Amino acid sequence: QGIYLKDVHGRYILVNRGFENHVGVDAEDVVGKTGFDFFPEEHARHSTEDDQIVLRMRRSKVMDMTLPFPDGVEHTVLVTKFPVLGADGVPVAVGGVSVDITDRKRAEEALQASEEKHRQFAADVAHELRTPLAVMRSNLDNIEAIEGADSLRQDIDAMTRMVEQLLTATRLEILDIGPADEADL
């Protein structure tokens, strides 16, 4: 984990070795400087704006961001920023803890891709089974009474219900309701 402390002007007061490893800059090259001295401008500006929000709101803020690590690979980092209040309740600093969640993000993305692949497979299987089952049921209904026909009809009806349930389940998994949307449950 990277840990840092900045004053109210955005200058680093202290950083730990985890922060040094994430950023690729030694503590002596960070302390007393702002993020504009070593981060890309867009990242430094965004970070500074977040610091001001944390100080003004006096509440923690959690965000994830992508950073180029010293190894040349972009990593996803979860950052928690929090105000440090003085004895009089006035903010005197911004603290931060960063955790490299790159592997977790990759695993989540792989899991989502796998879920989508399995959902699509289930939908495809259900669609492919639907027509042959309907044809079998129709043909069975056209046959005069034969021994075991009722049992076959029950089996086909049960399979048809399972296929319909499978299709319904795959549709429900892709239901997308936005925060401002209403849904009749």
PDB file of C-alpha atoms in Angstrom:
ATOM      1  CA  GLN A   1       0.000   0.000   0.000  1.00  0.00           C
ATOM      2  CA  GLY A   2       1.099   3.482  -0.744  1.00  0.00           C
ATOM      3  CA  ILE A   3       0.528   5.994   2.024  1.00  0.00           C
ATOM      4  CA  TYR A   4       1.012   9.734   1.772  1.00  0.00           C
ATOM      5  CA  LEU A   5       0.184  12.986   3.511  1.00  0.00           C
ATOM      6  CA  LYS A   6      -0.160  16.373   1.775  1.00  0.00           C
ATOM      7  CA  ASP A   7      -0.543  19.820   3.250  1.00  0.00           C
ATOM      8  CA  VAL A   8      -3.551  21.992   2.328  1.00  0.00           C
ATOM      9  CA  HIS A   9      -1.556  23.420  -0.591  1.00  0.00           C
ATOM     10  CA  GLY A  10      -1.046  19.974  -2.145  1.00  0.00           C
ATOM     11  CA  ARG A  11       2.611  19.597  -1.165  1.00  0.00           C
ATOM     12  CA  TYR A  12       3.662  16.145   0.012  1.00  0.00           C
ATOM     13  CA  ILE A  13       4.636  16.050   3.666  1.00  0.00           C
ATOM     14  CA  LEU A  14       5.496  12.365   3.838  1.00  0.00           C
ATOM     15  CA  VAL A  15       5.253   9.196   1.774  1.00  0.00           C
ATOM     16  CA  ASN A  16       6.024   5.552   2.509  1.00  0.00           C
ATOM     17  CA  ARG A  17       7.970   2.997   0.474  1.00  0.00           C
ATOM     18  CA  GLY A  18       4.739   1.663  -1.078  1.00  0.00           C
ATOM     19  CA  PHE A  19       4.047   5.117  -2.494  1.00  0.00           C
ATOM     20  CA  GLU A  20       7.607   5.296  -3.802  1.00  0.00           C
ATOM     21  CA  ASN A  21       7.121   1.919  -5.507  1.00  0.00           C
ATOM     22  CA  HIS A  22       3.785   2.935  -7.063  1.00  0.00           C
ATOM     23  CA  VAL A  23       5.062   6.259  -8.367  1.00  0.00           C
ATOM     24  CA  GLY A  24       8.705   5.370  -8.998  1.00  0.00           C
ATOM     25  CA  VAL A  25      10.027   8.416  -7.167  1.00  0.00           C
ATOM     26  CA  ASP A  26      12.102   8.446  -3.974  1.00  0.00           C
ATOM     27  CA  ALA A  27      10.631  10.150  -0.902  1.00  0.00           C
ATOM     28  CA  GLU A  28      13.322  12.840  -0.902  1.00  0.00           C
ATOM     29  CA  ASP A  29      12.270  13.752  -4.455  1.00  0.00           C
ATOM     30  CA  VAL A  30       8.580  13.983  -3.431  1.00  0.00           C
ATOM     31  CA  VAL A  31       8.464  15.742  -0.069  1.00  0.00           C
ATOM     32  CA  GLY A  32       7.805  19.445  -0.441  1.00  0.00           C
ATOM     33  CA  LYS A  33       6.582  19.076  -4.018  1.00  0.00           C
ATOM     34  CA  THR A  34       3.137  18.753  -5.589  1.00  0.00           C
ATOM     35  CA  GLY A  35       1.914  16.057  -7.946  1.00  0.00           C
ATOM     36  CA  PHE A  36       2.506  18.460 -10.841  1.00  0.00           C
ATOM     37  CA  ASP A  37       6.236  17.908 -10.302  1.00  0.00           C
ATOM     38  CA  PHE A  38       6.154  14.193 -11.210  1.00  0.00           C
ATOM     39  CA  PHE A  39       2.675  13.053 -12.338  1.00  0.00           C
ATOM     40  CA  PRO A  40       1.239  13.603 -15.827  1.00  0.00           C
ATOM     41  CA  GLU A  41      -0.557  16.974 -15.840  1.00  0.00           C
ATOM     42  CA  GLU A  42      -4.076  15.515 -16.244  1.00  0.00           C
ATOM     43  CA  HIS A  43      -3.571  13.169 -13.305  1.00  0.00           C
ATOM     44  CA  ALA A  44      -2.008  15.879 -11.127  1.00  0.00           C
ATOM     45  CA  ARG A  45      -4.837  18.331 -11.878  1.00  0.00           C
ATOM     46  CA  HIS A  46      -7.512  15.717 -11.152  1.00  0.00           C
ATOM     47  CA  SER A  47      -5.765  14.695  -7.923  1.00  0.00           C
ATOM     48  CA  THR A  48      -5.503  18.334  -6.793  1.00  0.00           C
ATOM     49  CA  GLU A  49      -9.210  18.904  -7.485  1.00  0.00           C
ATOM     50  CA  ASP A  50     -10.041  15.775  -5.450  1.00  0.00           C
ATOM     51  CA  ASP A  51      -7.879  17.041  -2.575  1.00  0.00           C
ATOM     52  CA  GLN A  52      -9.797  20.335  -2.527  1.00  0.00           C
ATOM     53  CA  ILE A  53     -13.125  18.466  -2.473  1.00  0.00           C
ATOM     54  CA  VAL A  54     -11.936  16.313   0.440  1.00  0.00           C
ATOM     55  CA  LEU A  55     -10.790  19.390   2.359  1.00  0.00           C
ATOM     56  CA  ARG A  56     -13.944  21.376   1.623  1.00  0.00           C
ATOM     57  CA  MET A  57     -16.370  18.520   2.348  1.00  0.00           C
ATOM     58  CA  ARG A  58     -14.282  17.165   5.226  1.00  0.00           C
ATOM     59  CA  ARG A  59     -15.149  13.652   4.105  1.00  0.00           C
ATOM     60  CA  SER A  60     -13.234  10.731   2.658  1.00  0.00           C
ATOM     61  CA  LYS A  61     -13.287  10.002  -1.049  1.00  0.00           C
ATOM     62  CA  VAL A  62     -12.581   6.667  -2.704  1.00  0.00           C
ATOM     63  CA  MET A  63     -11.711   6.322  -6.373  1.00  0.00           C
ATOM     64  CA  ASP A  64      -9.796   4.066  -8.667  1.00  0.00           C
ATOM     65  CA  MET A  65      -7.406   5.380 -11.251  1.00  0.00           C
ATOM     66  CA  THR A  66      -4.963   4.072 -13.769  1.00  0.00           C
ATOM     67  CA  LEU A  67      -1.327   5.008 -13.234  1.00  0.00           C
ATOM     68  CA  PRO A  68       1.790   4.240 -15.248  1.00  0.00           C
ATOM     69  CA  PHE A  69       4.006   2.365 -12.781  1.00  0.00           C
ATOM     70  CA  PRO A  70       7.806   2.463 -12.997  1.00  0.00           C
ATOM     71  CA  ASP A  71       7.713  -0.986 -14.653  1.00  0.00           C
ATOM     72  CA  GLY A  72       6.145   0.719 -17.704  1.00  0.00           C
ATOM     73  CA  VAL A  73       2.807  -1.053 -17.222  1.00  0.00           C
ATOM     74  CA  GLU A  74      -0.386   0.783 -16.342  1.00  0.00           C
ATOM     75  CA  HIS A  75      -1.799  -0.358 -13.009  1.00  0.00           C
ATOM     76  CA  THR A  76      -5.221   0.237 -11.514  1.00  0.00           C
ATOM     77  CA  VAL A  77      -4.938   1.749  -8.066  1.00  0.00           C
ATOM     78  CA  LEU A  78      -7.725   2.190  -5.518  1.00  0.00           C
ATOM     79  CA  VAL A  79      -7.119   5.460  -3.670  1.00  0.00           C
ATOM     80  CA  THR A  80      -8.800   6.545  -0.457  1.00  0.00           C
ATOM     81  CA  LYS A  81      -8.304  10.193   0.443  1.00  0.00           C
ATOM     82  CA  PHE A  82      -9.305  11.659   3.783  1.00  0.00           C
ATOM     83  CA  PRO A  83      -9.033  15.012   5.528  1.00  0.00           C
ATOM     84  CA  VAL A  84      -6.726  15.351   8.520  1.00  0.00           C
ATOM     85  CA  LEU A  85      -8.302  17.800  10.961  1.00  0.00           C
ATOM     86  CA  GLY A  86      -6.451  19.909  13.484  1.00  0.00           C
ATOM     87  CA  ALA A  87      -7.517  20.305  17.120  1.00  0.00           C
ATOM     88  CA  ASP A  88      -9.838  23.142  16.110  1.00  0.00           C
ATOM     89  CA  GLY A  89     -11.558  20.951  13.474  1.00  0.00           C
ATOM     90  CA  VAL A  90     -10.005  22.805  10.559  1.00  0.00           C
ATOM     91  CA  PRO A  91      -8.371  20.632   7.870  1.00  0.00           C
ATOM     92  CA  VAL A  92      -4.578  20.760   8.049  1.00  0.00           C
ATOM     93  CA  ALA A  93      -3.723  18.004   5.562  1.00  0.00           C
ATOM     94  CA  VAL A  94      -5.000  15.377   3.157  1.00  0.00           C
ATOM     95  CA  GLY A  95      -4.043  11.778   3.769  1.00  0.00           C
ATOM     96  CA  GLY A  96      -4.176   9.039   1.202  1.00  0.00           C
ATOM     97  CA  VAL A  97      -3.839   5.294   0.943  1.00  0.00           C
ATOM     98  CA  SER A  98      -3.412   3.606  -2.425  1.00  0.00           C
ATOM     99  CA  VAL A  99      -3.707  -0.105  -3.129  1.00  0.00           C
ATOM    100  CA  ASP A 100      -2.727  -1.759  -6.409  1.00  0.00           C
ATOM    101  CA  ILE A 101      -5.875  -3.613  -7.559  1.00  0.00           C
ATOM    102  CA  THR A 102      -4.671  -4.429 -11.076  1.00  0.00           C
ATOM    103  CA  ASP A 103      -4.834  -8.199 -10.578  1.00  0.00           C
ATOM    104  CA  ARG A 104      -8.276  -7.958  -8.974  1.00  0.00           C
ATOM    105  CA  LYS A 105      -9.582  -5.845 -11.878  1.00  0.00           C
ATOM    106  CA  ARG A 106      -8.198  -8.331 -14.407  1.00  0.00           C
ATOM    107  CA  ALA A 107      -9.827 -11.209 -12.517  1.00  0.00           C
ATOM    108  CA  GLU A 108     -13.163  -9.346 -12.392  1.00  0.00           C
ATOM    109  CA  GLU A 109     -13.003  -8.642 -16.125  1.00  0.00           C
ATOM    110  CA  ALA A 110     -12.177 -12.301 -16.864  1.00  0.00           C
ATOM    111  CA  LEU A 111     -15.056 -13.419 -14.648  1.00  0.00           C
ATOM    112  CA  GLN A 112     -17.478 -11.054 -16.393  1.00  0.00           C
ATOM    113  CA  ALA A 113     -16.329 -12.293 -19.793  1.00  0.00           C
ATOM    114  CA  SER A 114     -16.762 -15.895 -18.652  1.00  0.00           C
ATOM    115  CA  GLU A 115     -20.239 -15.171 -17.293  1.00  0.00           C
ATOM    116  CA  GLU A 116     -21.221 -13.517 -20.584  1.00  0.00           C
ATOM    117  CA  LYS A 117     -19.858 -16.465 -22.550  1.00  0.00           C
ATOM    118  CA  HIS A 118     -21.821 -18.963 -20.430  1.00  0.00           C
ATOM    119  CA  ARG A 119     -24.972 -16.845 -20.574  1.00  0.00           C
ATOM    120  CA  GLN A 120     -24.714 -16.672 -24.359  1.00  0.00           C
ATOM    121  CA  PHE A 121     -24.094 -20.424 -24.535  1.00  0.00           C
ATOM    122  CA  ALA A 122     -27.186 -21.128 -22.410  1.00  0.00           C
ATOM    123  CA  ALA A 123     -29.301 -18.817 -24.578  1.00  0.00           C
ATOM    124  CA  ASP A 124     -28.024 -20.461 -27.775  1.00  0.00           C
ATOM    125  CA  VAL A 125     -28.709 -23.958 -26.436  1.00  0.00           C
ATOM    126  CA  ALA A 126     -32.209 -22.991 -25.330  1.00  0.00           C
ATOM    127  CA  HIS A 127     -32.999 -21.457 -28.736  1.00  0.00           C
ATOM    128  CA  GLU A 128     -31.670 -24.542 -30.554  1.00  0.00           C
ATOM    129  CA  LEU A 129     -33.763 -26.910 -28.408  1.00  0.00           C
ATOM    130  CA  ARG A 130     -36.967 -24.904 -28.619  1.00  0.00           C
ATOM    131  CA  THR A 131     -37.885 -25.765 -32.229  1.00  0.00           C
ATOM    132  CA  PRO A 132     -37.134 -29.523 -32.142  1.00  0.00           C
ATOM    133  CA  LEU A 133     -39.151 -29.869 -28.936  1.00  0.00           C
ATOM    134  CA  ALA A 134     -42.118 -28.071 -30.517  1.00  0.00           C
ATOM    135  CA  VAL A 135     -41.890 -30.323 -33.596  1.00  0.00           C
ATOM    136  CA  MET A 136     -41.660 -33.461 -31.433  1.00  0.00           C
ATOM    137  CA  ARG A 137     -44.683 -32.378 -29.402  1.00  0.00           C
ATOM    138  CA  SER A 138     -46.673 -31.601 -32.550  1.00  0.00           C
ATOM    139  CA  ASN A 139     -45.804 -34.947 -34.123  1.00  0.00           C
ATOM    140  CA  LEU A 140     -46.635 -36.777 -30.926  1.00  0.00           C
ATOM    141  CA  ASP A 141     -50.021 -35.040 -30.751  1.00  0.00           C
ATOM    142  CA  ASN A 142     -50.787 -36.199 -34.315  1.00  0.00           C
ATOM    143  CA  ILE A 143     -50.078 -39.837 -33.534  1.00  0.00           C
ATOM    144  CA  GLU A 144     -52.994 -41.998 -32.582  1.00  0.00           C
ATOM    145  CA  ALA A 145     -52.903 -43.464 -29.119  1.00  0.00           C
ATOM    146  CA  ILE A 146     -49.768 -45.522 -28.690  1.00  0.00           C
ATOM    147  CA  GLU A 147     -48.341 -47.073 -25.612  1.00  0.00           C
ATOM    148  CA  GLY A 148     -46.202 -44.590 -23.655  1.00  0.00           C
ATOM    149  CA  ALA A 149     -47.373 -41.483 -25.592  1.00  0.00           C
ATOM    150  CA  ASP A 150     -48.625 -39.757 -22.437  1.00  0.00           C
ATOM    151  CA  SER A 151     -45.291 -40.302 -20.739  1.00  0.00           C
ATOM    152  CA  LEU A 152     -43.466 -38.880 -23.784  1.00  0.00           C
ATOM    153  CA  ARG A 153     -45.764 -35.826 -23.822  1.00  0.00           C
ATOM    154  CA  GLN A 154     -45.026 -35.203 -20.141  1.00  0.00           C
ATOM    155  CA  ASP A 155     -41.287 -35.495 -20.774  1.00  0.00           C
ATOM    156  CA  ILE A 156     -41.434 -33.115 -23.743  1.00  0.00           C
ATOM    157  CA  ASP A 157     -43.553 -30.638 -21.744  1.00  0.00           C
ATOM    158  CA  ALA A 158     -41.047 -30.776 -18.870  1.00  0.00           C
ATOM    159  CA  MET A 159     -38.139 -30.201 -21.275  1.00  0.00           C
ATOM    160  CA  THR A 160     -40.025 -27.332 -22.933  1.00  0.00           C
ATOM    161  CA  ARG A 161     -40.573 -25.691 -19.515  1.00  0.00           C
ATOM    162  CA  MET A 162     -36.866 -26.062 -18.694  1.00  0.00           C
ATOM    163  CA  VAL A 163     -35.891 -24.480 -22.013  1.00  0.00           C
ATOM    164  CA  GLU A 164     -38.280 -21.562 -21.411  1.00  0.00           C
ATOM    165  CA  GLN A 165     -36.909 -21.129 -17.875  1.00  0.00           C
ATOM    166  CA  LEU A 166     -33.370 -21.157 -19.241  1.00  0.00           C
ATOM    167  CA  LEU A 167     -34.261 -18.469 -21.778  1.00  0.00           C
ATOM    168  CA  THR A 168     -35.972 -16.401 -19.097  1.00  0.00           C
ATOM    169  CA  ALA A 169     -32.934 -16.715 -16.819  1.00  0.00           C
ATOM    170  CA  THR A 170     -30.561 -15.557 -19.558  1.00  0.00           C
ATOM    171  CA  ARG A 171     -32.784 -12.538 -20.254  1.00  0.00           C
ATOM    172  CA  LEU A 172     -32.928 -11.627 -16.566  1.00  0.00           C
ATOM    173  CA  GLU A 173     -29.135 -11.719 -16.262  1.00  0.00           C
ATOM    174  CA  ILE A 174     -28.790  -8.973 -18.842  1.00  0.00           C
ATOM    175  CA  LEU A 175     -31.494  -6.746 -17.361  1.00  0.00           C
ATOM    176  CA  ASP A 176     -29.908  -3.329 -17.111  1.00  0.00           C
ATOM    177  CA  ILE A 177     -31.610  -0.794 -14.866  1.00  0.00           C
ATOM    178  CA  GLY A 178     -29.917   2.581 -14.537  1.00  0.00           C
ATOM    179  CA  PRO A 179     -29.913   4.572 -11.281  1.00  0.00           C
ATOM    180  CA  ALA A 180     -32.673   6.893 -12.525  1.00  0.00           C
ATOM    181  CA  ASP A 181     -34.745   4.123 -14.165  1.00  0.00           C
ATOM    182  CA  GLU A 182     -37.895   2.635 -12.673  1.00  0.00           C
ATOM    183  CA  ALA A 183     -38.725  -1.043 -12.866  1.00  0.00           C
ATOM    184  CA  ASP A 184     -41.948  -2.843 -12.032  1.00  0.00           C
ATOM    185  CA  LEU A 185     -40.690  -5.804 -10.061  1.00  0.00           C
TER     186      LEU A 185
END
